[in-house]
CSV table of C-alpha atoms and ligand atoms in Angstrom, one decimal:
chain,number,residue,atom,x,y,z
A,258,UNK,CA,8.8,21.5,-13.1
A,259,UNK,CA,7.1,18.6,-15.1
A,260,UNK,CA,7.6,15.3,-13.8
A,261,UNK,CA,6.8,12.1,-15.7
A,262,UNK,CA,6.2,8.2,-13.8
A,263,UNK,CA,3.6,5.5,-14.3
A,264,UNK,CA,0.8,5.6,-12.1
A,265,UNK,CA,-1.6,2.3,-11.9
A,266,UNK,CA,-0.3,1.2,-15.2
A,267,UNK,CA,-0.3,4.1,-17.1
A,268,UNK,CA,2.0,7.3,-18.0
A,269,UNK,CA,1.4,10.6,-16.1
A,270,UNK,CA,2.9,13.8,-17.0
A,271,UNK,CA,2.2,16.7,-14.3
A,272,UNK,CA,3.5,20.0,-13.5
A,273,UNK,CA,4.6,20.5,-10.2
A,274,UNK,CA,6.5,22.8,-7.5
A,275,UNK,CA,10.1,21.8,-6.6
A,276,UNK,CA,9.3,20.9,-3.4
A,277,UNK,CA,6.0,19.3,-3.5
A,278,UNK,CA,5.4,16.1,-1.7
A,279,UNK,CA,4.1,12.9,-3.7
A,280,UNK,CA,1.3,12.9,-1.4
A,281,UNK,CA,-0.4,16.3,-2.4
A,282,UNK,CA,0.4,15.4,-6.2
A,283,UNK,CA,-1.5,12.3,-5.6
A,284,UNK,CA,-4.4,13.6,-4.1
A,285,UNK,CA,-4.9,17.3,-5.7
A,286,UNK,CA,-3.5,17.2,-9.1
A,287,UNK,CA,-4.0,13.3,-9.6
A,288,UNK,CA,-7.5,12.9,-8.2
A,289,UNK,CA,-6.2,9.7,-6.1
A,290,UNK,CA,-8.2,9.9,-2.6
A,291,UNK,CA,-7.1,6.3,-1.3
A,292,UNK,CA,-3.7,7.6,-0.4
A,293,UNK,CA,-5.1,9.6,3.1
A,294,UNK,CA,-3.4,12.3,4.9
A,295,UNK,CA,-2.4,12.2,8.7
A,296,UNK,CA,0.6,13.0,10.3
A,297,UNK,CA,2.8,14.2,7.6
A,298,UNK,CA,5.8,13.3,8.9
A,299,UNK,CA,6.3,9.5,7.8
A,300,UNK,CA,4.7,8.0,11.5
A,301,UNK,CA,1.5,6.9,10.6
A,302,UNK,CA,1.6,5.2,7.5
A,303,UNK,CA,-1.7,6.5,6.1
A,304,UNK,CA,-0.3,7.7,2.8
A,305,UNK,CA,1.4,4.9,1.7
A,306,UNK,CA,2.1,3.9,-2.0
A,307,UNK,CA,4.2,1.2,-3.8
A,308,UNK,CA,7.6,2.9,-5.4
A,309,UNK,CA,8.6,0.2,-7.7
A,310,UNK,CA,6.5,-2.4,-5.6
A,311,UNK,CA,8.0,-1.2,-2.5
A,312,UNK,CA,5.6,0.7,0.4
A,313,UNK,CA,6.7,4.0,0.8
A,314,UNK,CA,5.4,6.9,2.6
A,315,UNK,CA,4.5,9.7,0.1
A,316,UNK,CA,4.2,12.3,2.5
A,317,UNK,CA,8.4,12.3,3.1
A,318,UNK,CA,8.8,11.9,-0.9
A,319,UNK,CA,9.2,14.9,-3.4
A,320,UNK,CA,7.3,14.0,-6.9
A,321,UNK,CA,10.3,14.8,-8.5
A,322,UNK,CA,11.8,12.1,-6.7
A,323,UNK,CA,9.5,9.4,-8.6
A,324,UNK,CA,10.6,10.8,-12.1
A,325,UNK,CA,10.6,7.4,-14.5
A,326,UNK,CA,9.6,5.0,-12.1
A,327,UNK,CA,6.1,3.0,-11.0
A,328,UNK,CA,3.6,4.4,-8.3
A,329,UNK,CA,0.9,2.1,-7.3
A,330,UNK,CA,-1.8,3.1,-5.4
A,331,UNK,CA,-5.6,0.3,-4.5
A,332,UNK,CA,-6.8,2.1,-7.4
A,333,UNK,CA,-4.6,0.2,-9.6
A,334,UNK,CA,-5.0,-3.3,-8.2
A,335,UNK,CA,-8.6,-3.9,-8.4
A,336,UNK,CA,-8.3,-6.7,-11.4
A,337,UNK,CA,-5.3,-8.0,-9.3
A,338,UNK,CA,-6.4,-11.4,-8.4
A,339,UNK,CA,-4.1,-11.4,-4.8
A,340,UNK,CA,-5.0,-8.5,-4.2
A,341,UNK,CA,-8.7,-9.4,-4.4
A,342,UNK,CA,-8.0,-12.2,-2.6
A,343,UNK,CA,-6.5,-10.2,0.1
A,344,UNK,CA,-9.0,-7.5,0.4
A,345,UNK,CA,-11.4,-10.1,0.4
A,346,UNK,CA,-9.8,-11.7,3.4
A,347,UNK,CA,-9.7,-8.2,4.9
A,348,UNK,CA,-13.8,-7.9,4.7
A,349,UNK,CA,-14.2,-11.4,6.1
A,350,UNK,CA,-11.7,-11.4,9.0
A,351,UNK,CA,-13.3,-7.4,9.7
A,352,UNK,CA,-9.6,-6.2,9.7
A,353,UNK,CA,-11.7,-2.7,8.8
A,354,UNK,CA,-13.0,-0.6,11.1
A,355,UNK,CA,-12.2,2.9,10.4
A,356,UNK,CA,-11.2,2.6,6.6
A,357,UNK,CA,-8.8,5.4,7.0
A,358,UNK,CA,-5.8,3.5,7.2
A,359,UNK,CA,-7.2,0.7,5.3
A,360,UNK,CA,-5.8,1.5,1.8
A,361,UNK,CA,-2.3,1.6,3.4
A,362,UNK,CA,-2.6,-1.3,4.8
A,363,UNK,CA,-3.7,-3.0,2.2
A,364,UNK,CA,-0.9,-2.1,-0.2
A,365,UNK,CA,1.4,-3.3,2.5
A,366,UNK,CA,0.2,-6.3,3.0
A,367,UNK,CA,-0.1,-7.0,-0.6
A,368,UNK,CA,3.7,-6.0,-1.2
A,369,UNK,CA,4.7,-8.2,1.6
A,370,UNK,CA,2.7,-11.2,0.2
A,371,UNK,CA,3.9,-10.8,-3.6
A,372,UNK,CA,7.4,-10.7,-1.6
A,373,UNK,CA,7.2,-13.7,0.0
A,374,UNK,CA,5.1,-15.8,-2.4
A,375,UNK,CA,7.6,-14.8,-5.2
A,376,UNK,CA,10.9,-15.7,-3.3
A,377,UNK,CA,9.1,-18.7,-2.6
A,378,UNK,CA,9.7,-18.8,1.0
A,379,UNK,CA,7.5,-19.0,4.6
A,380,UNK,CA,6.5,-16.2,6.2
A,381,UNK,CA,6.3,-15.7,10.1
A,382,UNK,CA,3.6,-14.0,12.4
A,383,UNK,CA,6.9,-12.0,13.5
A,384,UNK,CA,7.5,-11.2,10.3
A,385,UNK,CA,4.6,-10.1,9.0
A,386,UNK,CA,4.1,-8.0,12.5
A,387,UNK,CA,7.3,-6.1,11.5
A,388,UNK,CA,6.4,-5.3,7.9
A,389,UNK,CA,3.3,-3.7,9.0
A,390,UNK,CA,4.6,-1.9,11.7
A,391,UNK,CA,5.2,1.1,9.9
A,392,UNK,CA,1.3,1.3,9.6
A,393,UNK,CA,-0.5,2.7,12.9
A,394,UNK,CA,-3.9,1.6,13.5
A,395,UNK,CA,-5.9,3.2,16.5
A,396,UNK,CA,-8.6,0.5,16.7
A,397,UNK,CA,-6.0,-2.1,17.2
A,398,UNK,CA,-6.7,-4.4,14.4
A,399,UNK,CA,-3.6,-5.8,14.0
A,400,UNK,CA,-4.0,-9.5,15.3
A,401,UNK,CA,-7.1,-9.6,12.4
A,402,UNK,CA,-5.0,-8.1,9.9
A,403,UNK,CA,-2.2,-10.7,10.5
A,404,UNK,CA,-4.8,-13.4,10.2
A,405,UNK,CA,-5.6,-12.0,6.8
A,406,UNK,CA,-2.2,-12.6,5.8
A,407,UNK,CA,-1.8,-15.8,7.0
A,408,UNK,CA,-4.6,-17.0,5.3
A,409,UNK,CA,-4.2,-15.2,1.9
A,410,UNK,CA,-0.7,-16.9,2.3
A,411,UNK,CA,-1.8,-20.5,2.9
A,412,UNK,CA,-4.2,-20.5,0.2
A,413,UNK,CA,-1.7,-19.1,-2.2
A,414,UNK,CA,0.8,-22.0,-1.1
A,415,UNK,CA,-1.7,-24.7,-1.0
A,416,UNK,CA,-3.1,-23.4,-4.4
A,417,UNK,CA,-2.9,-26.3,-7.2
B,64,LIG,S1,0.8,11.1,6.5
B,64,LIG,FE1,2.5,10.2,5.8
B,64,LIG,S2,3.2,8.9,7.4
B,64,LIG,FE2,1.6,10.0,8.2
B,65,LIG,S1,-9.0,0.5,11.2
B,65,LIG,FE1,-8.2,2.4,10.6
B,65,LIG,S2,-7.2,3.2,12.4
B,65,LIG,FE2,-7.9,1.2,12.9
């Protein structure tokens, strides 16, 4: 079956099996290695992607599922200016470690940000604490990755 969405921007047409997952679209048909593979069974968080600016785990989604909407992957956000910000807040807090589950994170973060900075309202540590949640991170990085927020926040709301 041929399913149509945009992907970073732009219109992708691909052929697919009924019951293939977003993920292995992404990755083997699409070319799109930042979206990582681990548990397969929506616990780890490693293949995450924005549906419609909203993280999702593609590894519990059929492609034909995204049919007409908007899939968003790092790949597209590189001339993003939050998301630069972000990811450069990443690299200087060294919320990295393994890079494996960075990408997910990322996109989290970022969709949690845009939220908040769009609704114009405060965030909270708890808050940002729950939206990651569904991202697992075995080194533990967590209290650097909220950091990140934080301050990719503050200078967003203390801008000019
Ligand atoms: S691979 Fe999708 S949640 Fe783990
Ligand atoms: S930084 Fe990737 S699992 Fe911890």
């Amino acid at each position: 079956m041929r399913v149509s969405f945009r992907l970073n921007g732009s219109w992708v047409s691909v052929d697919v099996e009924p019951g293939e997952i977003l993920l292995d679209t992404l990755r083997l048909r699409l070319g799109i290695r930042s979206v990582k593979r681990g548990c397969e069974r929506g616990e780890c968080g490693v293949c995450t992607v924005l549906l419609n600016g909203e993280p999702v785990v593609s590894c519990l989604l059929l492609t034909a599922q995204v049919d007409s909407m908007e899939v968003t992957t790092v790949e597209g956000l590189g001339s993003d200016p939050l998301f630069k910000d972000l990811a450069e807040e990443f690299a200087r807090r060294f919320s990295i470690q393994c890079g494996y589950c960075t990408p997910a994170i990322l996109l989290t973060t970022y969709a949690y940000i845009r939220k908040v900075y769009e609704g114009k309202r405060k965030a909270s540590v708890e808050e940002i604490v729950k939206a990651i949640e569904g991202n697992l991170c075995r080194c533990g990085t967590y209290p650097r990755v909220v950091r990140a927020v934080v301050n990719t926040l503050s200078r967003l709301t203390t801008a000019p």
